[in-house]
Coordinates of C-alpha atoms in Angstrom, one line a residue:
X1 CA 0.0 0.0 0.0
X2 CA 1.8 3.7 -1.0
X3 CA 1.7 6.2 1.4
X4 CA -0.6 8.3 -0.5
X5 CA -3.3 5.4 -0.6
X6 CA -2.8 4.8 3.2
X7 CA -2.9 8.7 4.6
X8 CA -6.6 8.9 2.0
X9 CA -8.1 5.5 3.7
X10 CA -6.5 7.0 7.2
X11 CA -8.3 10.5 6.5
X12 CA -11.7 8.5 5.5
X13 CA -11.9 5.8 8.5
X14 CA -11.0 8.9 11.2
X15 CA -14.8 10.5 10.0
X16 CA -16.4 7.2 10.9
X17 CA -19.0 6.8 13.5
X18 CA -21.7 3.8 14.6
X19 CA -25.1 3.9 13.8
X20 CA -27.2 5.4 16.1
X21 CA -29.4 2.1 16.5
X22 CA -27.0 -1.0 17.0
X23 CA -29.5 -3.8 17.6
X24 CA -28.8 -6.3 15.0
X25 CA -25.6 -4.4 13.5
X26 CA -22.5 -7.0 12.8
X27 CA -19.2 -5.4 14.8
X28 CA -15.8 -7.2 14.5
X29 CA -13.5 -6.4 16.9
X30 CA -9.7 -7.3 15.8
X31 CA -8.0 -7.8 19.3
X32 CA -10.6 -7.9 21.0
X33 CA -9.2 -9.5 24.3
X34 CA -7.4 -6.4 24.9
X35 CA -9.1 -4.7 28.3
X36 CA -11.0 -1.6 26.9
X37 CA -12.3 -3.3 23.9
X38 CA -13.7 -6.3 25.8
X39 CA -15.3 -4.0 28.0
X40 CA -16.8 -2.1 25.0
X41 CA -17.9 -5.3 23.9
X42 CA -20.0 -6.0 26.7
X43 CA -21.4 -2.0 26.2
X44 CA -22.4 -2.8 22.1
X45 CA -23.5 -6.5 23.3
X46 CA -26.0 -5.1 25.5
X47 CA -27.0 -2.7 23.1
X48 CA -28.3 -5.6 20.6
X49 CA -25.2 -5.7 18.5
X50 CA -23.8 -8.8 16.8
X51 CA -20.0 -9.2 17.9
X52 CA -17.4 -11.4 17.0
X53 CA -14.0 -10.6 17.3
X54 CA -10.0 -11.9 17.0
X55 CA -6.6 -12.2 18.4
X56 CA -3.5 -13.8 20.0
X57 CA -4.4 -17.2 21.0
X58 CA -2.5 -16.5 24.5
X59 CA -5.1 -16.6 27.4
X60 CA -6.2 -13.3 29.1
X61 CA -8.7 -12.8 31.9
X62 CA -10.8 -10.6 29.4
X63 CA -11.8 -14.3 28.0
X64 CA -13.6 -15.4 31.1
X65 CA -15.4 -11.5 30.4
X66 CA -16.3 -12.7 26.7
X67 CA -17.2 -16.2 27.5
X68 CA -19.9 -15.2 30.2
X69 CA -21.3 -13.4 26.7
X70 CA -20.9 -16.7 24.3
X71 CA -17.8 -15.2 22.7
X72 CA -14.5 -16.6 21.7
X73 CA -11.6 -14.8 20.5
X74 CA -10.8 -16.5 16.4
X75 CA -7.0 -16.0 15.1
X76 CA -6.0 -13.7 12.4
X77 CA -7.3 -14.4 9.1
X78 CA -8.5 -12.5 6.0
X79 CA -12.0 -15.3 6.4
X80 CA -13.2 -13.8 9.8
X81 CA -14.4 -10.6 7.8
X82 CA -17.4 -12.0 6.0
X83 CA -20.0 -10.2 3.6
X84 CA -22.0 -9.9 7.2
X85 CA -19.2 -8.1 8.8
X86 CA -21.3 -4.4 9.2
X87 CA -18.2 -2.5 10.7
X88 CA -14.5 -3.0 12.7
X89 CA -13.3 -2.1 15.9
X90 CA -9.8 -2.5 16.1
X91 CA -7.1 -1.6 19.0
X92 CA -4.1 0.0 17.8
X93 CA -1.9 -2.5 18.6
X94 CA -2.8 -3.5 14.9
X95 CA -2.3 -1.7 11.6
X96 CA -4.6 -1.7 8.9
X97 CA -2.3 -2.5 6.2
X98 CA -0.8 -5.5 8.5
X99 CA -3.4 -7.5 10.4
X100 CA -4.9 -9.8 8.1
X101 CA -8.6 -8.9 9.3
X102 CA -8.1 -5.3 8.9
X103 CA -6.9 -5.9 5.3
X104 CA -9.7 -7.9 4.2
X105 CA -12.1 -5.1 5.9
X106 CA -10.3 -2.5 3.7
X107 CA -10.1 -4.3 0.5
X108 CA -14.4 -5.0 1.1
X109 CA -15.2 -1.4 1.7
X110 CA -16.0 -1.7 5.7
X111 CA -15.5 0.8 7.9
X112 CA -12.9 0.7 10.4
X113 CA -12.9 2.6 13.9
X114 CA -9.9 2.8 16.2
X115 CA -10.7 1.3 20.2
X116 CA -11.3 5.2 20.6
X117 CA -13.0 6.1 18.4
X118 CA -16.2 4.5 18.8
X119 CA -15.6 4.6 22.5
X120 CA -15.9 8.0 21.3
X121 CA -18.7 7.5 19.2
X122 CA -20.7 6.1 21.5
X123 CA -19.8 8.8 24.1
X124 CA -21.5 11.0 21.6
X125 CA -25.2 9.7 22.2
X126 CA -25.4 9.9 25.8
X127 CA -25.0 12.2 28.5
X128 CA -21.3 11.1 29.0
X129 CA -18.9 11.4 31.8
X130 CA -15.5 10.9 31.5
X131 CA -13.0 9.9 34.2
X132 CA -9.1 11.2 33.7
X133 CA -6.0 11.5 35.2
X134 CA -2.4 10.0 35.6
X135 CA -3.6 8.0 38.6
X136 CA -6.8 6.6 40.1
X137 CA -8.9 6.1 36.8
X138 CA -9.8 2.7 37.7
X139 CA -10.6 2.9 41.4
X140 CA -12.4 5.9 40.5
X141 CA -14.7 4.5 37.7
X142 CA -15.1 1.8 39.6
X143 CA -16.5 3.7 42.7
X144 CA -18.6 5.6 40.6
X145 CA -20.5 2.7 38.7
X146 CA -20.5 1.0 42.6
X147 CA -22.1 4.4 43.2
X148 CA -24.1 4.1 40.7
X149 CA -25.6 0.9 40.9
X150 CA -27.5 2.1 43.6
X151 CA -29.1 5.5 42.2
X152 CA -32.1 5.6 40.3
X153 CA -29.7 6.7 36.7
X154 CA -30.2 4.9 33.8
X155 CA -26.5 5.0 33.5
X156 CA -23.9 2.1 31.9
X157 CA -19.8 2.4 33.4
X158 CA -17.0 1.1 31.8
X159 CA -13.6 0.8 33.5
X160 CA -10.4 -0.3 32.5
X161 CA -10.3 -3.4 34.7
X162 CA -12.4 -5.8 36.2
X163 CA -14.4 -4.9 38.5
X164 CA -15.6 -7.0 41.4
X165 CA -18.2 -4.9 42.4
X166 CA -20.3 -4.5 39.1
X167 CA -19.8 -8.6 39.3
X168 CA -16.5 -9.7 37.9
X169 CA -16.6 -7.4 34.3
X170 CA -15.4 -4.5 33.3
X171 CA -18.6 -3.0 32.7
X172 CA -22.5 -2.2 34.4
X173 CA -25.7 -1.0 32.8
X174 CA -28.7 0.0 35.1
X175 CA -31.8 -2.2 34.1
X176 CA -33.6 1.3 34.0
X177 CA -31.7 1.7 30.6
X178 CA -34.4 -0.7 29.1
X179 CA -37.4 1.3 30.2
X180 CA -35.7 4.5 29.2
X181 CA -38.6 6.8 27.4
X182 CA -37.4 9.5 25.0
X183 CA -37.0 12.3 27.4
X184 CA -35.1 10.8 29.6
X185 CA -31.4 10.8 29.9
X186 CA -28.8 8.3 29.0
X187 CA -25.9 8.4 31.3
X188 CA -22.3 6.9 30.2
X189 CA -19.5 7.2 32.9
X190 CA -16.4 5.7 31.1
X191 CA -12.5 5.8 32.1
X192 CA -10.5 8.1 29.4
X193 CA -7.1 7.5 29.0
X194 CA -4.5 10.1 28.3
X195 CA -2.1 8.0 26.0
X196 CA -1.7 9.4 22.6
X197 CA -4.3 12.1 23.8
X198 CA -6.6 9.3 22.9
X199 CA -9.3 11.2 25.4
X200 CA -9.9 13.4 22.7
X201 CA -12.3 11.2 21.0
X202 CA -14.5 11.1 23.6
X203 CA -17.7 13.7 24.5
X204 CA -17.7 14.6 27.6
X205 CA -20.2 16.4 29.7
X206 CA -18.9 16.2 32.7
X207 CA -15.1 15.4 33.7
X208 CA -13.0 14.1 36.2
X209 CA -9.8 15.0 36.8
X210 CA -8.0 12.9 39.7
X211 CA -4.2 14.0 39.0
X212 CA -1.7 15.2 36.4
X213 CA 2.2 14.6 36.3
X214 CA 4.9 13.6 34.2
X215 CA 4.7 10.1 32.6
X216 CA 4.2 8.4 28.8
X217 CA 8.0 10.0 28.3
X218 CA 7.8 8.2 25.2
X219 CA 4.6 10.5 24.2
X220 CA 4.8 13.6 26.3
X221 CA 9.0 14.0 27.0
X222 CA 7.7 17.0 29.4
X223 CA 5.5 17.4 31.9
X224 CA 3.8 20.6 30.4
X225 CA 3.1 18.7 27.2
X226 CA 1.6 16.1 29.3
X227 CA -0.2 19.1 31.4
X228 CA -1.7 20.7 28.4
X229 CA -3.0 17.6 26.8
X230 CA -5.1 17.3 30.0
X231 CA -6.4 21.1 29.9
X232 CA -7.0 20.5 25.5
X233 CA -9.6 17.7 26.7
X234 CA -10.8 20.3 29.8
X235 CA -12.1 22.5 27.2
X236 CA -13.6 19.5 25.1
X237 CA -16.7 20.4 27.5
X238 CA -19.5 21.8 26.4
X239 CA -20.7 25.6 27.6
X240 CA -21.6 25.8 31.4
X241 CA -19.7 21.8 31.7
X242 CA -18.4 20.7 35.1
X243 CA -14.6 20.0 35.7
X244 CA -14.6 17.7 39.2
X245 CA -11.0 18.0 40.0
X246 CA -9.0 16.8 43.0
X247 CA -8.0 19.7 45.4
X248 CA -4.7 17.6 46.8
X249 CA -2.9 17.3 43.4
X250 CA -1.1 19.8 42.0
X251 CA -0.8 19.4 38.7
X252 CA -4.8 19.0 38.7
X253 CA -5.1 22.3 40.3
X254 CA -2.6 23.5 37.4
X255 CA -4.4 22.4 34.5
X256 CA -7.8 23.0 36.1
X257 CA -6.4 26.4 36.5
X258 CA -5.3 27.1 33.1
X259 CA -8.5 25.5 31.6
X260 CA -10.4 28.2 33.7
X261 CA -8.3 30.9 32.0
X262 CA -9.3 29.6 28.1
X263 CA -13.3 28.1 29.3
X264 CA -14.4 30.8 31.9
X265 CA -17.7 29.6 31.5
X266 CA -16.9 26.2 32.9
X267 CA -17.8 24.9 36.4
X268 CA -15.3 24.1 38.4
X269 CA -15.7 22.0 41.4
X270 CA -13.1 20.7 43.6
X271 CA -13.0 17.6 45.9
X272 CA -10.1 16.7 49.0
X273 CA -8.6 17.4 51.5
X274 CA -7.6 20.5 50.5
X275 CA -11.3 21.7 48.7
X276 CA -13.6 24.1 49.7
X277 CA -17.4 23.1 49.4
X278 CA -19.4 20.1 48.9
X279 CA -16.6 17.6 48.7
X280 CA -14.2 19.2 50.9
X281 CA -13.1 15.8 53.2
X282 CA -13.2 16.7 56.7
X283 CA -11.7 14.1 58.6
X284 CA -10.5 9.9 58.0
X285 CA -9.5 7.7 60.0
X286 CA -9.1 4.1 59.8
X287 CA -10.8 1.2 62.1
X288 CA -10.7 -2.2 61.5
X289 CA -9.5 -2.7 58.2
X290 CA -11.9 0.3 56.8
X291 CA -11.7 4.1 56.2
X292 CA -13.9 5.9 57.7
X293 CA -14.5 9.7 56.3
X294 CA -16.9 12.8 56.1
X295 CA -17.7 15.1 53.3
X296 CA -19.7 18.6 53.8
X297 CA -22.2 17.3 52.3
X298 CA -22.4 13.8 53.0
X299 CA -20.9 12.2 56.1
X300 CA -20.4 8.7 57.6
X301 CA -18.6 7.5 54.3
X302 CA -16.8 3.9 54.8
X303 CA -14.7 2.0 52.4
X304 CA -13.0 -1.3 52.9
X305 CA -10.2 -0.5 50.5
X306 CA -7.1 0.6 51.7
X307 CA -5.0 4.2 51.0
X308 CA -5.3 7.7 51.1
X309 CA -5.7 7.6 47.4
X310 CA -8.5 5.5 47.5
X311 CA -10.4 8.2 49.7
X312 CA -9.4 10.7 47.5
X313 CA -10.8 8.6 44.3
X314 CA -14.4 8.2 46.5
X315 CA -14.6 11.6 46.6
X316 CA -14.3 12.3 43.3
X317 CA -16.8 9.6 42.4
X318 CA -18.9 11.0 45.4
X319 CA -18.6 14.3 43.8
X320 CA -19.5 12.7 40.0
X321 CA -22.5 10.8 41.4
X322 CA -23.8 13.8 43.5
X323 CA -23.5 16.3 40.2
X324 CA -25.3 13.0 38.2
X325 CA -28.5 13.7 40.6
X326 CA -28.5 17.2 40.1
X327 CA -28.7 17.1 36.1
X328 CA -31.0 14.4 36.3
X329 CA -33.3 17.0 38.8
X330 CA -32.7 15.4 41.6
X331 CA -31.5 16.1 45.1
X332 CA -28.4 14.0 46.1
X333 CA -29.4 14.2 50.2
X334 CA -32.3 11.9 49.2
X335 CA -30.5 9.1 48.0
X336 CA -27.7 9.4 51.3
X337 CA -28.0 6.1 52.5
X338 CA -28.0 4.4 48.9
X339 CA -24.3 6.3 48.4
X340 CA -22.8 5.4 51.4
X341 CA -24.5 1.6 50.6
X342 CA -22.5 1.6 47.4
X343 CA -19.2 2.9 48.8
X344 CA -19.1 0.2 51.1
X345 CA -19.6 -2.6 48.3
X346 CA -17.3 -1.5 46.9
X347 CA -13.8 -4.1 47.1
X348 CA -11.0 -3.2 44.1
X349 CA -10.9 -4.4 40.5
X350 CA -8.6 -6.5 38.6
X351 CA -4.8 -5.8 39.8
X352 CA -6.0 -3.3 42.0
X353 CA -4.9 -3.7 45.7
X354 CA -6.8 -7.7 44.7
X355 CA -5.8 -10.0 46.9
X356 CA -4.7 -13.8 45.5
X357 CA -4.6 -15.8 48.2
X358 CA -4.5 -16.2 51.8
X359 CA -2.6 -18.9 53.6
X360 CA -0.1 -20.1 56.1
X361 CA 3.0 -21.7 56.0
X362 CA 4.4 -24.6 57.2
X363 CA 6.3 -23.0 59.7
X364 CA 2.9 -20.9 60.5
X365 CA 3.3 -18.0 59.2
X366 CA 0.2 -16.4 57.6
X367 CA 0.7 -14.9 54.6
X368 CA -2.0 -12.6 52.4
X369 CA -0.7 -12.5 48.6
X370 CA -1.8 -9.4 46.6
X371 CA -1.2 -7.7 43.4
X372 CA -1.6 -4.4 42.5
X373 CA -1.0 -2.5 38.4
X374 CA 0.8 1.0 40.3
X375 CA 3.7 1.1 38.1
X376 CA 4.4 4.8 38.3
X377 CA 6.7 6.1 41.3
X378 CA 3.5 8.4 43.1
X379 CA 1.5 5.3 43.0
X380 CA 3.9 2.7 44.3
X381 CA 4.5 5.4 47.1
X382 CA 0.7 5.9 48.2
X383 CA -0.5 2.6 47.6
X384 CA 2.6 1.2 50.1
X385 CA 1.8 3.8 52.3
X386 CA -1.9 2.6 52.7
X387 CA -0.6 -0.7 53.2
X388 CA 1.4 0.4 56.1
X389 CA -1.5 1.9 57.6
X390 CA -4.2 -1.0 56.9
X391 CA -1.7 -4.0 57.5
X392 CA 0.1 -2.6 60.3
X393 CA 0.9 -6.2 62.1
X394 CA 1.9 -7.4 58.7
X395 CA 5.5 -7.2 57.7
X396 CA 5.0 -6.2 54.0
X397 CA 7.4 -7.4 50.8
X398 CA 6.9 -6.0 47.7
X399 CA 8.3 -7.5 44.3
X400 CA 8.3 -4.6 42.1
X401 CA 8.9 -5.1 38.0
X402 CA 9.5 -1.5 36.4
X403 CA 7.8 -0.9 33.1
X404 CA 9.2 1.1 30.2
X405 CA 12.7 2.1 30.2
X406 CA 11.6 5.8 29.0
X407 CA 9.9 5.4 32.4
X408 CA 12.6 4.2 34.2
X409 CA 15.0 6.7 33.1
X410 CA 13.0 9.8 33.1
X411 CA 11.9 8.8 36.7
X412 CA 14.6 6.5 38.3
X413 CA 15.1 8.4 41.8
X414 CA 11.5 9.0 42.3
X415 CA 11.1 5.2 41.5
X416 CA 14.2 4.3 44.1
X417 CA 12.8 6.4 46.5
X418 CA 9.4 5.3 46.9
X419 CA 9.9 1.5 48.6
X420 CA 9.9 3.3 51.9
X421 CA 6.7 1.4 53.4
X422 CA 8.3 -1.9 52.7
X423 CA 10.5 -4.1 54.7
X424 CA 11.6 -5.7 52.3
X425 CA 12.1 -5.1 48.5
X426 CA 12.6 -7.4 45.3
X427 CA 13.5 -5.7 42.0
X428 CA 13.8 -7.8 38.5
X429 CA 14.8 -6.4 35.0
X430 CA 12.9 -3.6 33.2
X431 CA 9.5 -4.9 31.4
X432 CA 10.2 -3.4 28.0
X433 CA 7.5 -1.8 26.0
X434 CA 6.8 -2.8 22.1
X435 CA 7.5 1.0 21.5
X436 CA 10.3 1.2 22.6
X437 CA 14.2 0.4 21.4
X438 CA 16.0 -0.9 24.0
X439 CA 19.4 0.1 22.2
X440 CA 18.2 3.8 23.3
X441 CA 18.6 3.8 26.9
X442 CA 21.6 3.3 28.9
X443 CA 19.5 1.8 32.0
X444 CA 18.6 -1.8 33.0
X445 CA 16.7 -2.9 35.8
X446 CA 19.9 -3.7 37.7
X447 CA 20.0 1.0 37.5
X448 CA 16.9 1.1 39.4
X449 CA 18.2 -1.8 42.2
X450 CA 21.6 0.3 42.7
X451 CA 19.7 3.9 42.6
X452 CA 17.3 1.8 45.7
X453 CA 19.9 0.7 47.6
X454 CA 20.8 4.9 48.5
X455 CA 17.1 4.9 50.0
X456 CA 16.6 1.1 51.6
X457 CA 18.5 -1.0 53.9
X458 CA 17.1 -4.1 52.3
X459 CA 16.7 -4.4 48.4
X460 CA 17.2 -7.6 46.6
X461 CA 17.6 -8.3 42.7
X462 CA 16.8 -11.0 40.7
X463 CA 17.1 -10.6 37.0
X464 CA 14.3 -13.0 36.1
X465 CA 11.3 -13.5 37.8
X466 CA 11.6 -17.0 38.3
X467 CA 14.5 -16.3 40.0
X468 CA 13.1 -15.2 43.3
X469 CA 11.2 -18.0 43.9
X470 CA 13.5 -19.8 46.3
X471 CA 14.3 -16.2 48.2
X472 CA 10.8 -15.6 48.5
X473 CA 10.0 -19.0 50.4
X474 CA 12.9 -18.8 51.9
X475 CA 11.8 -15.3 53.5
X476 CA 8.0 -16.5 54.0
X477 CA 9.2 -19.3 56.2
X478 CA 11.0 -16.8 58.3
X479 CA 9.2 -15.8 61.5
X480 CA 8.2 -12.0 61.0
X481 CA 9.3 -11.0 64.1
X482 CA 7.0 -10.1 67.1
X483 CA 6.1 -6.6 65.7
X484 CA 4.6 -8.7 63.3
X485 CA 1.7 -10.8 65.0
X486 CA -0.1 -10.9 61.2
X487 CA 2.7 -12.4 59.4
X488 CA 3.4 -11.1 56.0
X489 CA 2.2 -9.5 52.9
X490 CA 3.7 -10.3 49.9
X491 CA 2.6 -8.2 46.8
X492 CA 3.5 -8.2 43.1
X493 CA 3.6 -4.9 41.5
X494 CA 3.7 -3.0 38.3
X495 CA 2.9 -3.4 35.4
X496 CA 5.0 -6.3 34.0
X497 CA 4.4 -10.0 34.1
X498 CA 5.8 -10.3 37.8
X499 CA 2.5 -11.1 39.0
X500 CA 3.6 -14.5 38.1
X501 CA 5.1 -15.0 41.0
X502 CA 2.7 -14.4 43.2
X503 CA 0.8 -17.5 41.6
X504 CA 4.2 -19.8 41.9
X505 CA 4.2 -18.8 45.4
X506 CA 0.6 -20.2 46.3
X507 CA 2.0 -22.9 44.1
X508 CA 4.8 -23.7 46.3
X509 CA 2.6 -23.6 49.8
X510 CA -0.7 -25.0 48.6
X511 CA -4.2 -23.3 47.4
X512 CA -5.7 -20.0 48.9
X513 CA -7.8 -21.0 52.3

């Protein structure tokens, strides 16, 4: 395909959209295990669409998500796209001139979105909410649809992970969406990532903004390019739209700021510690294994997730949920007791603080296995630090695998300093990106374990993952010390394939209790 020929089908597919009416409409999805299209899978599916979809035969967890929907993943080939074949998602971890799929779905004239744009698309229809920020998307979209769940919205979520509270998927959609009459409004609360400014496909009415600072070097090598990507989405909202924004982070007071500047006309409304109004958080503290917090306008909050971050993510969905009610004409002091309901059911996602297994050693030593995605220094920092505070009787290891060595480099003392809630630290080789050229960076994972070593007494590396198996056991069938009456918790973090060895752990001491 020449360059010319490419840029002119490029040009054409980026003016596509859905059809308005998607019952009985044929969508194939190329990739479709990948995390945001599954979940927009289970959005289109329960819209009445016909899905089928390809990709890697590799296993995922987004397969258990399209099997509870009678769906399996095909490989590659030119045959999936058949004269029924009405339009093509694809993720952009595939070309259109090299996946096989994708060519055949040129060559026959079908039109082809990108992941984001018909997230995008789709946005466009509803009255559509869109959560944002460097850290906390998840947890956030996640509280909100937990909110949610419980509110009289017809309203559909989709996260970027599993979540355990909308019942092991990625996505929810209020039953009320069925009985929705024509003058009614459609809600669509949906996390929107900053990558490749891909939020700027979607349609937001309302936004939230959890956090901005440096990260995606590879994309955004400063952090004011990073910074002004978030404000260009900002002042995607329409006249009079609400920026929720958190009150504690700087860089979302920033660009929150400088959106105000450009968009007078939007409202701003803060939540935090650090807020004035509504969502200001008054007080937290922390008894038995929950969080405990009050708003001004709501109080008696609990949570049963751990972190500072995490209260600072249930205000922001608090805040989101509250500002919901409003549009919809409604007052959110009526539906108190369903909001605090649906903070409390709320228990993590996917990779998120999610504890694996629970057990005790030979030895008897109890040991609670978890894994959690924080792969950027801020969030290995405050998710450790709620550790500290939740599991205080626990003596806590974390086996961290670094990912991206743009990352690494651009960020290698915040990411050595930021172990300092752990006793004990285990540190493997970098978890390269497909992006990237490793012959462009003079760092290896072995940098980041010498750069630790300045800021913790005891840091451990193990090139492979497989590696620190026997140190690992070894350690877990060590008495903890009497400081430690809880024994241990080991978690896997980041967002490599170290997770592994938190399964060959259980593995090696027997099956969760």
């Amino acid at each position: 395909m020449t360059r010319g020929k490419k840029n002119a089908i490029m040009s054409f597919m980026s003016d596509i959209s859905l059809p308005l009416e998607l019952k009985g409409v044929h969508i194939h999805f190329v990739g479709i295990k990948g995390t945001g299209m599954a979940a927009l899978v289970e959005i289109l599916y329960h819209n009445g669409a016909i899905i089928t979809g390809s990709d890697v035969s590799e296993r995922f967890y987004t397969d258990e998500i399209l099997e509870k929907l009678n769906l399996k993943a095909l490989p590659f080939d030119q045959a999936n796209i058949t004269d029924k074949v009405q339009y093509v998602i694809y993720s952009s971890a595939y070309k259109l001139d090299k996946n096989p799929d994708l060519i055949a779905a040129v060559k026959k004239g079908i039109p082809c979105l990108l992941y984001t744009q018909a997230l995008g698309s789709y946005s466009s229809r509803a009255y559509s909410c869109g959560i944002c920020g460097v850290h906390g998307k998840t947890s956030t979209t996640g509280l909100t649809g937990t909110i949610l769940k419980e509110l009289p919205l017809a309203a559909q979520t989709l996260a970027g992970s599993i979540i355990n509270s909308f019942g092991s998927t990625c996505t929810y959609t209020s039953p009320l969406i069925k009985s929705l009459s024509e003058n009614q409004k459609k809600y669509f609360v949906a996390e929107t990532c900053e990558y490749q400014k891909h939020f700027m496909s979607f349609c937001p009415q309302k936004i939230i903004l959890t956090s901005v600072e440096s990260d995606h070097q590879d994309f955004y090598p400063t952090y004011e390019s990073i910074r002004d990507a978030f404000v260009d989405y900002i002042c995607k909202l329409p006249q009079n739209g609400e920026l929720i924004y958190c009150a504690d982070d700087k860089g979302a007071v920033e660009a929150a700021g400088l959106a105000a500047k450009k968009r007078p006309d939007l409202v701003m409304i803060p939540y935090g510690f650090k807020a004035e109004g509504d969502f200001k958080i008054l007080d937290c503290v922390i008894k038995d294994e929950c969080q405990i917090f009050n708003c001004n306008l709501i109080k008696d909050l609990k949570l049963k997730v751990p972190g500072h971050h995490e209260v600072l993510d249930a205000a922001a969905a608090l805040a989101l949920a509250c500002r919901m009610l409003v549009s919809d004409g409604k007052n959110p002091q009526d539906y108190e007791e369903e909001i605090r309901r649906g903070l409390l059911s709320f228990t993590g996602g996917k990779r998120r603080s999610e504890k694996i297994a629970d057990f005790v050693t030979p030895d008897g030593n109890n040991v609670l296995v978890m894994d959690d995605y924080g792969h950027h220094p801020t969030a290995i920092k405050t998710t450790l630090e709620g550790y500290r505070q939740f599991y205080s009787k626990r003596k806590i290891i974390v086996d961290f695998m670094s990912h991206t060595y743009s990352r690494t480099q651009s960020l290698l003392d915040e990411f050595a300093s930021s172990f300092d809630n752990a006793d004990v630290v285990i540190l493997h080789k970098i978890y390269a990106s497909a992006r990237e050229n490793i012959a462009d960076f003079n760092i290896t994972g072995r940098s980041l374990f010498e750069k630790a070593q300045h800021y913790h007494k005891n840091v451990n590396y193990f090139e492979e993952i497989e590696e620190a198996l026997p140190f690992a056991k070894e350690l877990l069938n060590t008495n903890p010390g009497p400081e430690y009456p809880d024994g241990y918790l080991f978690v896997t973090m980041g967002a490599g394939d170290n997770w592994k060895l938190g399964k060959a752990i259980i593995k090696e001491f027997g099956e969760a209790k």
